[in-house]
Short mmCIF file of C-alpha atoms in Angstrom, two decimals:
data_model
loop_
_atom_site.label_atom_id
_atom_site.label_comp_id
_atom_site.label_asym_id
_atom_site.label_seq_id
_atom_site.Cartn_x
_atom_site.Cartn_y
_atom_site.Cartn_z
CA UNK A 1 76.34 7.18 -4.78
CA UNK A 2 74.22 3.66 -4.77
CA UNK A 3 70.58 3.78 -5.11
CA UNK A 4 67.90 3.18 -2.26
CA UNK A 5 65.41 2.57 -4.26
CA UNK A 6 66.07 1.12 -8.24
CA UNK A 7 62.56 0.79 -10.23
CA UNK A 8 62.84 -0.56 -14.05
CA UNK A 9 60.24 -1.33 -16.44
CA UNK A 10 57.31 0.30 -14.51
CA UNK A 11 53.50 -0.05 -15.59
CA UNK A 12 50.42 0.78 -13.79
CA UNK A 13 47.01 -0.18 -15.43
CA UNK A 14 43.66 0.25 -14.13
CA UNK A 15 41.56 -2.18 -15.76
CA UNK A 16 39.06 -1.72 -17.70
CA UNK A 17 41.41 0.92 -19.87
CA UNK A 18 43.03 -0.15 -22.78
CA UNK A 19 46.10 2.20 -22.29
CA UNK A 20 48.52 1.68 -19.26
CA UNK A 21 48.56 5.03 -17.25
CA UNK A 22 52.84 4.70 -16.72
CA UNK A 23 54.58 2.39 -18.70
CA UNK A 24 58.13 1.20 -19.55
CA UNK A 25 58.89 3.96 -16.06
CA UNK A 26 62.53 3.95 -14.81
CA UNK A 27 64.16 5.89 -12.63
CA UNK A 28 66.53 5.30 -9.60
CA UNK A 29 66.82 6.97 -6.24
CA UNK A 30 69.89 7.81 -4.27
CA UNK A 31 69.78 8.86 -0.64
CA UNK A 32 68.21 11.94 -0.15
CA UNK A 33 64.64 13.08 -0.17
CA UNK A 34 63.71 13.14 -3.91
CA UNK A 35 59.99 15.10 -6.23
CA UNK A 36 57.54 13.25 -7.69
CA UNK A 37 56.18 15.32 -10.25
CA UNK A 38 54.22 15.17 -13.41
CA UNK A 39 50.55 17.15 -14.62
CA UNK A 40 47.35 16.87 -12.80
CA UNK A 41 46.05 12.81 -13.39
CA UNK A 42 49.95 11.53 -14.44
CA UNK A 43 49.31 8.93 -11.50
CA UNK A 44 51.85 10.16 -8.82
CA UNK A 45 49.47 9.10 -6.48
CA UNK A 46 48.84 5.52 -7.67
CA UNK A 47 52.66 5.32 -8.70
CA UNK A 48 53.31 5.44 -4.52
CA UNK A 49 50.39 3.54 -3.94
CA UNK A 50 52.15 0.90 -6.38
CA UNK A 51 55.10 0.94 -4.90
CA UNK A 52 53.83 1.09 -1.45
CA UNK A 53 52.25 -2.45 -2.79
CA UNK A 54 48.77 -1.08 -2.40
CA UNK A 55 47.16 -1.33 -6.12
CA UNK A 56 49.00 -3.50 -8.83
CA UNK A 57 52.34 -2.15 -10.32
CA UNK A 58 54.42 -4.53 -12.99
CA UNK A 59 58.42 -4.13 -13.24
CA UNK A 60 61.12 -4.83 -10.82
CA UNK A 61 61.72 -2.74 -8.25
CA UNK A 62 65.01 -3.34 -5.90
CA UNK A 63 65.85 -1.91 -2.32
CA UNK A 64 68.87 -1.12 -1.35
CA UNK A 65 70.34 -3.57 -3.69
CA UNK A 66 67.25 -6.18 -2.70
CA UNK A 67 64.71 -7.46 -4.82
CA UNK A 68 61.61 -5.70 -3.67
CA UNK A 69 58.96 -8.11 -2.36
CA UNK A 70 55.05 -7.87 -3.92
CA UNK A 71 52.20 -6.91 -1.86
CA UNK A 72 50.91 -5.01 0.62
CA UNK A 73 51.85 -6.22 3.07
CA UNK A 74 55.28 -7.83 2.88
CA UNK A 75 56.19 -4.19 1.66
CA UNK A 76 55.27 -1.97 5.02
CA UNK A 77 58.55 -3.35 7.03
CA UNK A 78 60.37 -1.33 4.68
CA UNK A 79 57.88 1.46 2.67
CA UNK A 80 56.07 3.77 4.54
CA UNK A 81 52.86 4.76 3.27
CA UNK A 82 49.84 6.23 5.47
CA UNK A 83 46.65 8.01 4.73
CA UNK A 84 46.07 10.29 7.26
CA UNK A 85 42.33 10.86 6.67
CA UNK A 86 41.68 7.09 6.67
CA UNK A 87 38.94 6.21 9.14
CA UNK A 88 39.97 3.55 10.37
CA UNK A 89 42.51 5.60 12.23
CA UNK A 90 39.28 7.62 13.51
CA UNK A 91 38.84 6.38 17.06
CA UNK A 92 42.60 6.73 17.58
CA UNK A 93 44.65 9.20 19.59
CA UNK A 94 47.67 9.77 17.96
CA UNK A 95 49.68 7.32 20.64
CA UNK A 96 47.20 4.82 19.76
CA UNK A 97 47.58 5.40 15.84
CA UNK A 98 51.87 4.69 16.18
CA UNK A 99 51.52 1.61 17.99
CA UNK A 100 49.13 0.34 14.91
CA UNK A 101 51.58 1.86 12.35
CA UNK A 102 54.14 -0.10 14.85
CA UNK A 103 52.31 -3.40 14.19
CA UNK A 104 52.12 -2.74 10.08
CA UNK A 105 55.51 -1.36 9.24
CA UNK A 106 57.99 -2.47 12.42
CA UNK A 107 59.45 0.01 15.17
CA UNK A 108 59.32 3.21 15.65
CA UNK A 109 61.73 4.96 17.98
CA UNK A 110 59.95 6.86 20.71
CA UNK A 111 62.09 9.07 21.53
CA UNK A 112 62.18 10.11 17.91
CA UNK A 113 58.48 10.09 18.02
CA UNK A 114 58.32 12.09 21.17
CA UNK A 115 60.81 14.76 19.02
CA UNK A 116 58.95 15.17 16.41
CA UNK A 117 55.29 14.94 18.54
CA UNK A 118 56.91 18.06 20.39
CA UNK A 119 58.60 19.53 17.12
CA UNK A 120 54.92 19.44 15.07
CA UNK A 121 53.05 21.19 18.30
CA UNK A 122 50.50 17.88 19.09
CA UNK A 123 51.70 17.15 22.91
CA UNK A 124 48.77 19.07 23.75
CA UNK A 125 46.81 17.55 21.84
CA UNK A 126 47.35 13.92 23.08
CA UNK A 127 44.24 13.14 24.45
CA UNK A 128 42.51 13.51 21.49
CA UNK A 129 41.08 11.18 19.19
CA UNK A 130 41.93 11.56 15.31
CA UNK A 131 38.11 12.19 14.41
CA UNK A 132 38.55 15.17 16.80
CA UNK A 133 41.67 16.41 14.71
CA UNK A 134 41.86 18.50 12.17
CA UNK A 135 42.95 17.71 8.41
CA UNK A 136 46.25 19.07 9.65
CA UNK A 137 47.14 17.79 13.03
CA UNK A 138 46.08 14.22 12.01
CA UNK A 139 49.03 14.36 8.93
CA UNK A 140 51.37 15.46 12.14
CA UNK A 141 50.30 12.26 13.82
CA UNK A 142 50.86 10.15 10.93
CA UNK A 143 54.29 12.60 9.89
CA UNK A 144 55.61 12.05 13.54
CA UNK A 145 55.24 8.18 13.48
CA UNK A 146 57.20 7.87 9.60
CA UNK A 147 59.91 9.66 10.33
CA UNK A 148 60.65 8.00 13.56
CA UNK A 149 60.01 5.24 11.88
CA UNK A 150 62.89 2.35 10.99
CA UNK A 151 61.48 2.16 6.77
CA UNK A 152 64.34 3.18 4.28
CA UNK A 153 62.29 4.73 2.18
CA UNK A 154 58.77 7.18 3.02
CA UNK A 155 56.39 8.27 0.51
CA UNK A 156 54.63 11.49 1.01
CA UNK A 157 51.77 12.60 -0.55
CA UNK A 158 51.58 16.90 -0.54
CA UNK A 159 53.13 16.70 3.46
CA UNK A 160 52.56 19.53 3.48
CA UNK A 161 49.21 19.85 3.12
CA UNK A 162 47.15 21.81 6.08
CA UNK A 163 50.15 22.64 8.33
CA UNK A 164 51.23 26.03 10.18
CA UNK A 165 54.35 26.88 8.77
CA UNK A 166 56.32 25.94 12.11
CA UNK A 167 55.65 22.60 11.58
CA UNK A 168 56.06 22.54 7.43
CA UNK A 169 59.62 23.74 9.05
CA UNK A 170 59.80 20.88 11.68
CA UNK A 171 59.61 18.42 8.25
CA UNK A 172 61.69 19.97 5.98
CA UNK A 173 64.78 19.73 9.03
CA UNK A 174 63.17 16.43 9.80
CA UNK A 175 63.36 15.63 6.18
CA UNK A 176 66.68 17.05 5.85
CA UNK A 177 68.47 15.35 9.10
CA UNK A 178 66.90 12.10 7.81
CA UNK A 179 68.86 13.03 4.28
CA UNK A 180 72.15 12.14 6.03
CA UNK A 181 71.92 8.20 6.53
CA UNK A 182 72.62 6.35 4.00
CA UNK A 183 70.25 4.11 2.57
CA UNK A 184 67.11 5.87 3.47
CA UNK A 185 65.39 7.94 1.03
CA UNK A 186 61.71 9.85 0.38
CA UNK A 187 59.55 10.15 -2.65
CA UNK A 188 57.57 13.24 -2.18
CA UNK A 189 54.50 14.70 -4.36
CA UNK A 190 54.64 18.48 -3.54
CA UNK A 191 52.56 20.90 -5.69
CA UNK A 192 55.39 23.69 -3.99
CA UNK A 193 57.97 22.05 -3.09
CA UNK A 194 59.09 23.50 0.59
CA UNK A 195 61.27 26.46 1.01
CA UNK A 196 64.66 24.83 2.48
CA UNK A 197 64.16 21.08 1.74
CA UNK A 198 66.87 19.60 -0.31
CA UNK A 199 66.13 17.81 -3.46
CA UNK A 200 68.37 15.17 -3.84
CA UNK A 201 66.45 14.16 -7.37
CA UNK A 202 63.02 14.57 -9.33
CA UNK A 203 61.21 11.60 -11.04
CA UNK A 204 58.68 13.17 -13.72
CA UNK A 205 56.14 11.28 -15.07
CA UNK A 206 54.80 11.96 -18.70
CA UNK A 207 51.40 12.30 -19.57
CA UNK A 208 48.33 14.10 -17.06
#
């Protein structure tokens, strides 16, 4: 299958550190959901941030055969990466969050958004701002927006954290449904891979 994301020679280095955290890393992601694994401290979250353009990451990246643009703003219409706990979201309702994220990441399908809101059990909390919601409820709102977005690459860091069993089941089904779409991939960090979630491949980081 053609690669959705192709990565060559990736290097991630923090200022002041003599050795890079990641060096000469290469991998490819076909359509579907892929696991990102490695020991604690191996750089999983840092790699996701680097792929999103939120922190420096040297190397070459292609998305669906096209070179990936550099920088966070240029990648946001292509790559979904959002921190549900970001303080800047506190004053937003779930639908307000959708509108803000749509400005960053491009179109979010309204019908798909509502379907995920209902599936995650968010509808009764629609009038609340995010600072009133639990960690799990905040995560559901961000996941609903990401799953309804047109971004071909989703980057998800422990997406099941704080979710109840029914919400995890909905997420698994949504990711499995999305895996059938050509040109779409998800890279997921999960300490425990959700039951029933089809795994198209795995990226394993060295070190830690």
